PDB file of C-alpha atoms in Angstrom:
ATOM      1  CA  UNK A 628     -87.586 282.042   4.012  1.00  0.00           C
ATOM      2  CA  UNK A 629     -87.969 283.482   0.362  1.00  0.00           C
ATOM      3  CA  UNK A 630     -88.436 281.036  -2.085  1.00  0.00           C
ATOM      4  CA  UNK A 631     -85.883 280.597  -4.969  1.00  0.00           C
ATOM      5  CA  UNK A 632     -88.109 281.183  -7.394  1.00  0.00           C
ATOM      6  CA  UNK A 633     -84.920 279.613 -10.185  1.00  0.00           C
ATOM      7  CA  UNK A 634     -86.905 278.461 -12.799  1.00  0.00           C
ATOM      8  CA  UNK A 635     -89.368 281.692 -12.943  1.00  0.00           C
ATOM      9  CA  UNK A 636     -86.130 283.859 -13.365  1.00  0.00           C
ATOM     10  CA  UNK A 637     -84.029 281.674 -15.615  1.00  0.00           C
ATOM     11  CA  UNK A 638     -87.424 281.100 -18.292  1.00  0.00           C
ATOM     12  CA  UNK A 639     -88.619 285.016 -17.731  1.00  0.00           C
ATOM     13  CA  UNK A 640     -84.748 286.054 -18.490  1.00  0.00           C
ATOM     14  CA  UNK A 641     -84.156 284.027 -21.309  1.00  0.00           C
ATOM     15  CA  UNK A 642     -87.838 285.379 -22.873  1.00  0.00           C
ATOM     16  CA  UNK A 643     -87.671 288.671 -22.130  1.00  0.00           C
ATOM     17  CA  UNK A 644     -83.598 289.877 -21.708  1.00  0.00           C
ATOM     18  CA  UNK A 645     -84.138 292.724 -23.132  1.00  0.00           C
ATOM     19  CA  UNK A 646     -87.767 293.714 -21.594  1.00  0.00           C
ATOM     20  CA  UNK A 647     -87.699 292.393 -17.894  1.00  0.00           C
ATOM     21  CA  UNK A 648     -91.259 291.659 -16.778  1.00  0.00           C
ATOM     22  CA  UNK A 649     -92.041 294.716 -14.313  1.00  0.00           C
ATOM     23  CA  UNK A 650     -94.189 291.953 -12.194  1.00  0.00           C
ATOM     24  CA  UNK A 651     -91.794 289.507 -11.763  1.00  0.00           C
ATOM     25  CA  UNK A 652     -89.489 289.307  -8.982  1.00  0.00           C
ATOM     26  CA  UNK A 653     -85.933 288.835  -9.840  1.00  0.00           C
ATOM     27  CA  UNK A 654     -82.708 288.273  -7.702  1.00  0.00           C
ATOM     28  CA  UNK A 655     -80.405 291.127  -7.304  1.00  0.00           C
ATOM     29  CA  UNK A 656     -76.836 291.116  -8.152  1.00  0.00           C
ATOM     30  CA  UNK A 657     -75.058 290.977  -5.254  1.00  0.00           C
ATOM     31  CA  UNK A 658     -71.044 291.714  -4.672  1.00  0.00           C
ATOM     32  CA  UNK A 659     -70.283 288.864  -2.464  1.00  0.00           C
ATOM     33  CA  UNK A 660     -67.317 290.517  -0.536  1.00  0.00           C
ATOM     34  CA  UNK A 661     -70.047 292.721   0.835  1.00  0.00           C
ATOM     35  CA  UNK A 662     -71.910 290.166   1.777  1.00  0.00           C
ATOM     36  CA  UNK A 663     -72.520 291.302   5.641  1.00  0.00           C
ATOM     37  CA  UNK A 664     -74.761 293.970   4.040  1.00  0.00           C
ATOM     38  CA  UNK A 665     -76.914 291.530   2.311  1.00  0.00           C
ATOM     39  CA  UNK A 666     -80.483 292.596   3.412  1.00  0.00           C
ATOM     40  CA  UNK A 667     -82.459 289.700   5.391  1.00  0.00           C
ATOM     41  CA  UNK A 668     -84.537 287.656   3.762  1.00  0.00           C
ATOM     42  CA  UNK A 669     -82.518 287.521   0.242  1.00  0.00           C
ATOM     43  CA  UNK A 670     -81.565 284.755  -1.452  1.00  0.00           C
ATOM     44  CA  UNK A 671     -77.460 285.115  -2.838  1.00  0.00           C
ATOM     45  CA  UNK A 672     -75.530 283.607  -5.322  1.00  0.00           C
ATOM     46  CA  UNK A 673     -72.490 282.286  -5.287  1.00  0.00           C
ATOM     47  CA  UNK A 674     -69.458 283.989  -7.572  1.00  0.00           C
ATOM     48  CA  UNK A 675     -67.998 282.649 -10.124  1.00  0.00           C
ATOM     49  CA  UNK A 676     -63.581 282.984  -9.430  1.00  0.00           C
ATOM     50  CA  UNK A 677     -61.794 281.775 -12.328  1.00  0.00           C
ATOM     51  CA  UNK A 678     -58.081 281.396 -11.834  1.00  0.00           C
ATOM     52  CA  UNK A 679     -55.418 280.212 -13.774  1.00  0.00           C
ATOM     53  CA  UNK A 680     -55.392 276.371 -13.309  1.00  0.00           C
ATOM     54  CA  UNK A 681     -58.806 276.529 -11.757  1.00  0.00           C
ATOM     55  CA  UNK A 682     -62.486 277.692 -10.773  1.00  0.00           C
ATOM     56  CA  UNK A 683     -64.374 277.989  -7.792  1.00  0.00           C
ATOM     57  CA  UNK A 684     -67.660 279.361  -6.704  1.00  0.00           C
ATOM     58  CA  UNK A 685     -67.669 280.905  -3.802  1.00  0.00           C
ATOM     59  CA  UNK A 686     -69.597 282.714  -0.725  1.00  0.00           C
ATOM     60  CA  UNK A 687     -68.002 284.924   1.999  1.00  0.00           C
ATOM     61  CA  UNK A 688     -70.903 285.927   4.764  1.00  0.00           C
ATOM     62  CA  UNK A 689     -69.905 287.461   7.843  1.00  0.00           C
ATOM     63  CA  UNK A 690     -68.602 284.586  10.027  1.00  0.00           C
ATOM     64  CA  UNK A 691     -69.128 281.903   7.815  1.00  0.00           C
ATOM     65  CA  UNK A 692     -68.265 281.032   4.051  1.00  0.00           C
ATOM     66  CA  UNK A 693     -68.051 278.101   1.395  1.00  0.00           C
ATOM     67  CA  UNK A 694     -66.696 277.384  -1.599  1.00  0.00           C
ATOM     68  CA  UNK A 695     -67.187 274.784  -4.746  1.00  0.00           C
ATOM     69  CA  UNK A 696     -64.003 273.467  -6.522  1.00  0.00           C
ATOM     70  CA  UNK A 697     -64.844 273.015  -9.478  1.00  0.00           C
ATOM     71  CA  UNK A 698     -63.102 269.910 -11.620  1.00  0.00           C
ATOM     72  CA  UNK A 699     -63.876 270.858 -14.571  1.00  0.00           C
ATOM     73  CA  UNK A 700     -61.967 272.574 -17.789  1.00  0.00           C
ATOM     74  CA  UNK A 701     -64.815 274.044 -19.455  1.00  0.00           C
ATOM     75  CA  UNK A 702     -66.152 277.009 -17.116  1.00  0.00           C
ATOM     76  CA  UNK A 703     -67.607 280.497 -18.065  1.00  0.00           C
ATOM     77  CA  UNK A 704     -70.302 282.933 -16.503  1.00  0.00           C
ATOM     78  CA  UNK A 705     -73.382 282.148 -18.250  1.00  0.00           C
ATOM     79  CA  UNK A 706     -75.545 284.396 -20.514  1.00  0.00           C
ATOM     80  CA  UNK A 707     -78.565 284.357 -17.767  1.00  0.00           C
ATOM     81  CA  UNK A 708     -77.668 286.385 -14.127  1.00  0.00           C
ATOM     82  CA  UNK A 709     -76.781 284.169 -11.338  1.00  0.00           C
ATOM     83  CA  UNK A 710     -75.290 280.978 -13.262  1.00  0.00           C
ATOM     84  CA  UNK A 711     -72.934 279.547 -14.774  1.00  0.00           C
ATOM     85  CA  UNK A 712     -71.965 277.464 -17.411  1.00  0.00           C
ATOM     86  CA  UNK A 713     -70.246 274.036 -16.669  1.00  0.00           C
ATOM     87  CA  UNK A 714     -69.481 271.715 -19.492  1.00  0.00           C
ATOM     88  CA  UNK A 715     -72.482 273.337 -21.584  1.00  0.00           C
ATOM     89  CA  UNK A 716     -74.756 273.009 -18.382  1.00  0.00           C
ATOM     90  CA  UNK A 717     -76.285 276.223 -16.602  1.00  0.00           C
ATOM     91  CA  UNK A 718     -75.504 275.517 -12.592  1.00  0.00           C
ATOM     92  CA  UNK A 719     -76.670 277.923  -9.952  1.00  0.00           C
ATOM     93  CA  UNK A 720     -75.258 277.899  -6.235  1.00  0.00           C
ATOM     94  CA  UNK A 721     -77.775 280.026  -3.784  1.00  0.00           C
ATOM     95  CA  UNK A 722     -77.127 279.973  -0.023  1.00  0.00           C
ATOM     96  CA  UNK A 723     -81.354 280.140   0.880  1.00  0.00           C
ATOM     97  CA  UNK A 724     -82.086 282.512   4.140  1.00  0.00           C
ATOM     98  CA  UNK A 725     -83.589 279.958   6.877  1.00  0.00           C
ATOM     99  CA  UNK A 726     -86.772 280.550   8.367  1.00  0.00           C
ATOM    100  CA  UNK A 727     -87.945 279.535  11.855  1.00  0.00           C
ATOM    101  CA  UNK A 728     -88.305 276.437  11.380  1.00  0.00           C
ATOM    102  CA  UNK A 729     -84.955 275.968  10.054  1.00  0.00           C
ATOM    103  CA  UNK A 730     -83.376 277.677  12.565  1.00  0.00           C
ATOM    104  CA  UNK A 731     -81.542 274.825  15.045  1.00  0.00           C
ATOM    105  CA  UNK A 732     -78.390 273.764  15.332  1.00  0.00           C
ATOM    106  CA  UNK A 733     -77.596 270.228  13.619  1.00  0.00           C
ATOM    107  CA  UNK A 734     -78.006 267.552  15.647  1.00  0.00           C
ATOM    108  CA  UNK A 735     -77.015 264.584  13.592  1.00  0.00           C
ATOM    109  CA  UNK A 736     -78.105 263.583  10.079  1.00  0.00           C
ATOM    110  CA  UNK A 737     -81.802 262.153  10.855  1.00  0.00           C
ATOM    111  CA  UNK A 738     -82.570 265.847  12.034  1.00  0.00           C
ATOM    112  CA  UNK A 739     -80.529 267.592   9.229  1.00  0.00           C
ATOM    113  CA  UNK A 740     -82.650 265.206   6.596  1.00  0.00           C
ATOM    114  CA  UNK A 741     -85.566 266.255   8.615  1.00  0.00           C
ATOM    115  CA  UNK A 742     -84.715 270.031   8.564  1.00  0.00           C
ATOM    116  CA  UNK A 743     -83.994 268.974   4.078  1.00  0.00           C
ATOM    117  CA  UNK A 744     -87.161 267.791   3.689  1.00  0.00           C
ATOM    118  CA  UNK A 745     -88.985 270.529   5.337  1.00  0.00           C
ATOM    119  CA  UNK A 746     -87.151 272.996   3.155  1.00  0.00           C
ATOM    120  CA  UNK A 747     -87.273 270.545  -0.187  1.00  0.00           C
ATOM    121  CA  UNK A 748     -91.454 270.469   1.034  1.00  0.00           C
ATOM    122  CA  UNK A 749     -91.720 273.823   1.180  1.00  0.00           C
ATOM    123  CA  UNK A 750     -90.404 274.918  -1.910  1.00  0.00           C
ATOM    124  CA  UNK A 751     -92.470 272.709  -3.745  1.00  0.00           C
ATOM    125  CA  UNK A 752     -95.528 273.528  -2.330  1.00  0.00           C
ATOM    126  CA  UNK A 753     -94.602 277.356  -3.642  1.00  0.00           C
ATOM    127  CA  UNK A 754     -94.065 275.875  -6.737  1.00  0.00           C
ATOM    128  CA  UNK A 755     -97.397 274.173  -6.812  1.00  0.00           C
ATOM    129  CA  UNK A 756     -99.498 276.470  -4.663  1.00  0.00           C
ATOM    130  CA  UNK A 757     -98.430 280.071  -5.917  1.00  0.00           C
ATOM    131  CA  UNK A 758     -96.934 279.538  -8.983  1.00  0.00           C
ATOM    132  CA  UNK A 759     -98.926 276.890 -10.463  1.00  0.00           C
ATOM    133  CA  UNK A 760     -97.069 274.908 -11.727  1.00  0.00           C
ATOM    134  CA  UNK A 761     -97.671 271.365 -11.921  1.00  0.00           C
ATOM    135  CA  UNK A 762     -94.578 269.431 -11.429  1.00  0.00           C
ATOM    136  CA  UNK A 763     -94.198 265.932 -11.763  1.00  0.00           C
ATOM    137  CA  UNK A 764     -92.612 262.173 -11.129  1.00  0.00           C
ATOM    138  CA  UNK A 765     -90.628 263.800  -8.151  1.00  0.00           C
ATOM    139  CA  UNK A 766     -87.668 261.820  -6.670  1.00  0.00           C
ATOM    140  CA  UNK A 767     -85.196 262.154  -3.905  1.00  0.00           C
ATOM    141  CA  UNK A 768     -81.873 260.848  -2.916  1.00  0.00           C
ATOM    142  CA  UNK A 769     -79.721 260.985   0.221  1.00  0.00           C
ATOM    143  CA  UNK A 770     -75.995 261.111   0.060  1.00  0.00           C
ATOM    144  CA  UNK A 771     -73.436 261.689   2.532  1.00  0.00           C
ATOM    145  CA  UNK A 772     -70.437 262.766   0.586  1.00  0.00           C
ATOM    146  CA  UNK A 773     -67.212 263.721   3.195  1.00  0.00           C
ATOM    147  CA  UNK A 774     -69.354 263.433   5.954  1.00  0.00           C
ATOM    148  CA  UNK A 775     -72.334 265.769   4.906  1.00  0.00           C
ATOM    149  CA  UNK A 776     -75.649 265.292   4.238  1.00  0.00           C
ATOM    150  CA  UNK A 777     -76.907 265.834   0.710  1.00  0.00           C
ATOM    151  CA  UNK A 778     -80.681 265.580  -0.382  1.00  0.00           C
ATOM    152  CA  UNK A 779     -80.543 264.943  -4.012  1.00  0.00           C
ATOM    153  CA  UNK A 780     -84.106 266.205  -5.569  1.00  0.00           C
ATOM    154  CA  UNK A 781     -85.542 266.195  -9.159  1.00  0.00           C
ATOM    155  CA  UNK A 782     -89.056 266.813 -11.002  1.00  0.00           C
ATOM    156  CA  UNK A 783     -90.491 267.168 -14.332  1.00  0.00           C
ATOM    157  CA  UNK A 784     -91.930 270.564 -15.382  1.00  0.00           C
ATOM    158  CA  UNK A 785     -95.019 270.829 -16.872  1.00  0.00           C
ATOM    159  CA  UNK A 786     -95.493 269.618 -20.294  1.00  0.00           C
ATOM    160  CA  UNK A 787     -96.323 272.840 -21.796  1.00  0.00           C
ATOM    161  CA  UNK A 788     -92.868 274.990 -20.647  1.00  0.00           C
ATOM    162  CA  UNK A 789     -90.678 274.446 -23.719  1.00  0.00           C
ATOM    163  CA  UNK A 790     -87.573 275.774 -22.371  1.00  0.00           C
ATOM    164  CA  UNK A 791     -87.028 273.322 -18.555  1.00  0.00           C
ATOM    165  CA  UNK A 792     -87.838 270.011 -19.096  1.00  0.00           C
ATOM    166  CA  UNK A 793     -86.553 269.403 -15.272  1.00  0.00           C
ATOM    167  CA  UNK A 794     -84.992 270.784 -12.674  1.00  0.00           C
ATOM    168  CA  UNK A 795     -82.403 268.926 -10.637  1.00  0.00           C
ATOM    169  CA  UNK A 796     -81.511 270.008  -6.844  1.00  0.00           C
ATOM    170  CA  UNK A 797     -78.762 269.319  -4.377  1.00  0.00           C
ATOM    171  CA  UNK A 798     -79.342 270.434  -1.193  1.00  0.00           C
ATOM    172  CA  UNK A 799     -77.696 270.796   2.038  1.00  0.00           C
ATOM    173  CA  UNK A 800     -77.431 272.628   5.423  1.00  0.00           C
ATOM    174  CA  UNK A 801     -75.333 275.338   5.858  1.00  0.00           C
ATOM    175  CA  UNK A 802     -74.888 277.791   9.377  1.00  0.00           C
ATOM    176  CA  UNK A 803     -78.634 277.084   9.853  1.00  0.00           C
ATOM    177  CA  UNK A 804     -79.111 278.180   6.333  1.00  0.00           C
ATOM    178  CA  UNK A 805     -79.443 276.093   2.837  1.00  0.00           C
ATOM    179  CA  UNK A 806     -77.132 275.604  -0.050  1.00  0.00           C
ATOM    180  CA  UNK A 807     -79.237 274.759  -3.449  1.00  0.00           C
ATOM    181  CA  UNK A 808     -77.059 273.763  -6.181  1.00  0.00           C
ATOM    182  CA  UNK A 809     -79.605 273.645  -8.435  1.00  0.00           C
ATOM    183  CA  UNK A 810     -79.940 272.574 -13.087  1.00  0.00           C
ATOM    184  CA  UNK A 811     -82.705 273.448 -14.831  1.00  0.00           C
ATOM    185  CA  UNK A 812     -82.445 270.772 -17.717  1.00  0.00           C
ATOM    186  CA  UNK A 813     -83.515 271.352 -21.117  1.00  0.00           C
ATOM    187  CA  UNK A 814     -83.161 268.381 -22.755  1.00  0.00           C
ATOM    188  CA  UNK A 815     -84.461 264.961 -20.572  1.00  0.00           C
ATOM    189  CA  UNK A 816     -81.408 263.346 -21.885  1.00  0.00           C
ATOM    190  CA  UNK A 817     -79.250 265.118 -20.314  1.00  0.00           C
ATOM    191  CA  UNK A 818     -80.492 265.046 -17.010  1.00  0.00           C
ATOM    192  CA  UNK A 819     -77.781 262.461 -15.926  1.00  0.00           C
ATOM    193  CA  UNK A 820     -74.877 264.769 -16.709  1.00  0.00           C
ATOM    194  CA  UNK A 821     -76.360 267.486 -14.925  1.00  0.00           C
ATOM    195  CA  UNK A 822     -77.112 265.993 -11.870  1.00  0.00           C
ATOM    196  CA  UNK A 823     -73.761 264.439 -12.020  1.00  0.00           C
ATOM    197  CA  UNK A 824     -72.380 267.896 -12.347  1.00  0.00           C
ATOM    198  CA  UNK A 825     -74.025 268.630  -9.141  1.00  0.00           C
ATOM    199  CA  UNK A 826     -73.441 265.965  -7.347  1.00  0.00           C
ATOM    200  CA  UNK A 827     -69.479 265.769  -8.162  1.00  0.00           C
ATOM    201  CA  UNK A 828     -69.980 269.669  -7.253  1.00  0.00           C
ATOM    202  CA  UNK A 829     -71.180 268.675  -3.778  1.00  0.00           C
ATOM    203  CA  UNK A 830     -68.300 266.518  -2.874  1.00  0.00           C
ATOM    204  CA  UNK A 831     -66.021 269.544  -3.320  1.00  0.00           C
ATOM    205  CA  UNK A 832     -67.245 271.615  -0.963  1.00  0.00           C
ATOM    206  CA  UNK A 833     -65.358 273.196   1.771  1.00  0.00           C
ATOM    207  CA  UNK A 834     -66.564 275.476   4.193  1.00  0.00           C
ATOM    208  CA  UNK A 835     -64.743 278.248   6.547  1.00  0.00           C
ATOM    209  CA  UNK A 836     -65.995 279.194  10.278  1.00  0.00           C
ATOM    210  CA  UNK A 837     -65.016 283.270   9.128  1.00  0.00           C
ATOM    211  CA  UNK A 838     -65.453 285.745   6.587  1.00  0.00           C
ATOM    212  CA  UNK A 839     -63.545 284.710   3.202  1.00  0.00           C
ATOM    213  CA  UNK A 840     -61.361 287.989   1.170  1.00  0.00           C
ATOM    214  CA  UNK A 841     -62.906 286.806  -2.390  1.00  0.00           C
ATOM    215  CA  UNK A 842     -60.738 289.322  -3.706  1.00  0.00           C
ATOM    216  CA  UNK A 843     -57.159 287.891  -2.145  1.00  0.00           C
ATOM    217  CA  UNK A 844     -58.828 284.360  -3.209  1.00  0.00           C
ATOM    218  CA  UNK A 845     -58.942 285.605  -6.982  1.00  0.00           C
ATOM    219  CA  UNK A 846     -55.739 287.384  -6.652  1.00  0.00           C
ATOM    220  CA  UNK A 847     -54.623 283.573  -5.689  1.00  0.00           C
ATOM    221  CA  UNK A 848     -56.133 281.424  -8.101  1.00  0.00           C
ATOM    222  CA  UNK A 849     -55.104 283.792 -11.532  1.00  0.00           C
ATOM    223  CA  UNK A 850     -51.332 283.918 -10.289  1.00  0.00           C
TER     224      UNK A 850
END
């Protein structure tokens, strides 16, 4: 499993758009209709389909796909690659390649929260252990929202970044795979509203047991 790595590339891109770091790893673009040519092992993003009456993000893989209604009015791509702007906030969705040990079929919600944390634990020690940084004051929620199981996770970022003052996450499991929706927060007032944005994201997913045509989907939502 690669690691996100969301706050590295939104604070590197919004420093340095128009010289990209050569040693930092970013995410590639990725056409999402193509997605059964996605390499192994990379992290994709969700697209943005904006239709006439409404928005959705959505993912087509080979034999399985999801997608986010999204209820809200104000909704544009956003200036850094790989999110998008809801209602002023930046919101990423990345579907997170599973490794081994995430790699079983669900069997019930103690083992998917099981399988959550593992992930949610693993991520953070990347954070802490390879990138340094020193999160803090780190909380976690469960919700069940239409049946599915949700972990809800948020942390401080060290005092000294003076972009991300936190980063909110809402998690779940996906065709042995996870699906971050994920806020970096720079103001620590509006940390509500963001993970409110998330959360009322969550409850409108849907997801498909085939491959998704993005393209007939747009074609769809703009008539």
């Amino acid at each position: 499993m690669r690691p996100t790595l969301i706050t590295l590339v939104l604070i590197t891109t919004l420093s340095s758009a128009t010289s990209p770091d050569p040693g930092v790893i970013h995410n590639p673009a990725v056409n999402h209709n193509q997605s059964p040519k996605t390499p192994p092992g990379e992290d994709v993003h969700a697209k943005l389909i904006q239709g006439r009456h409404r928005s959705v993000l959505a993912y087509a893989g080979p034999t399985h796909s999801f997608t986010f209604d999204i209820p809200y009015k104000s909704v544009k791509p956003s200036d850094v690659p790989g999110f998008v702007t809801i209602e002023k906030q930046i919101v990423q969705a990345t579907l997170v390649p599973a490794g081994k040990s995430l790699q079983s079929r669900l069997c019930g919600p103690e083992k998917e929260k099981e399988l959550l944390t593992k992930y949610m634990n693993y991520e953070l020690s990347y954070y802490k252990k390879k990138l340094k940084q020193n999160y803090s004051q780190l909380s976690t929620e469960w919700m069940t929202i239409h049946g599915r199981t949700f972990l809800v996770w948020y942390f401080n970022m060290p005092g000294n970044y003076k972009l991300v003052s936190r980063q909110v996450y809402v998690s779940t499991l996906f065709d042995d795979q996870v699906v971050d929706l994920n806020a970096p927060v720079f103001k620590m007032d509006d940390w509500g509203n963001a993970r409110a944005i998330l959360v009322r994201l969550a409850g409108a997913m849907q997801t498909f047991d085939k491959h998704l045509d993005l393209a007939a989907l747009e074609t769809r939502l703009k008539k």
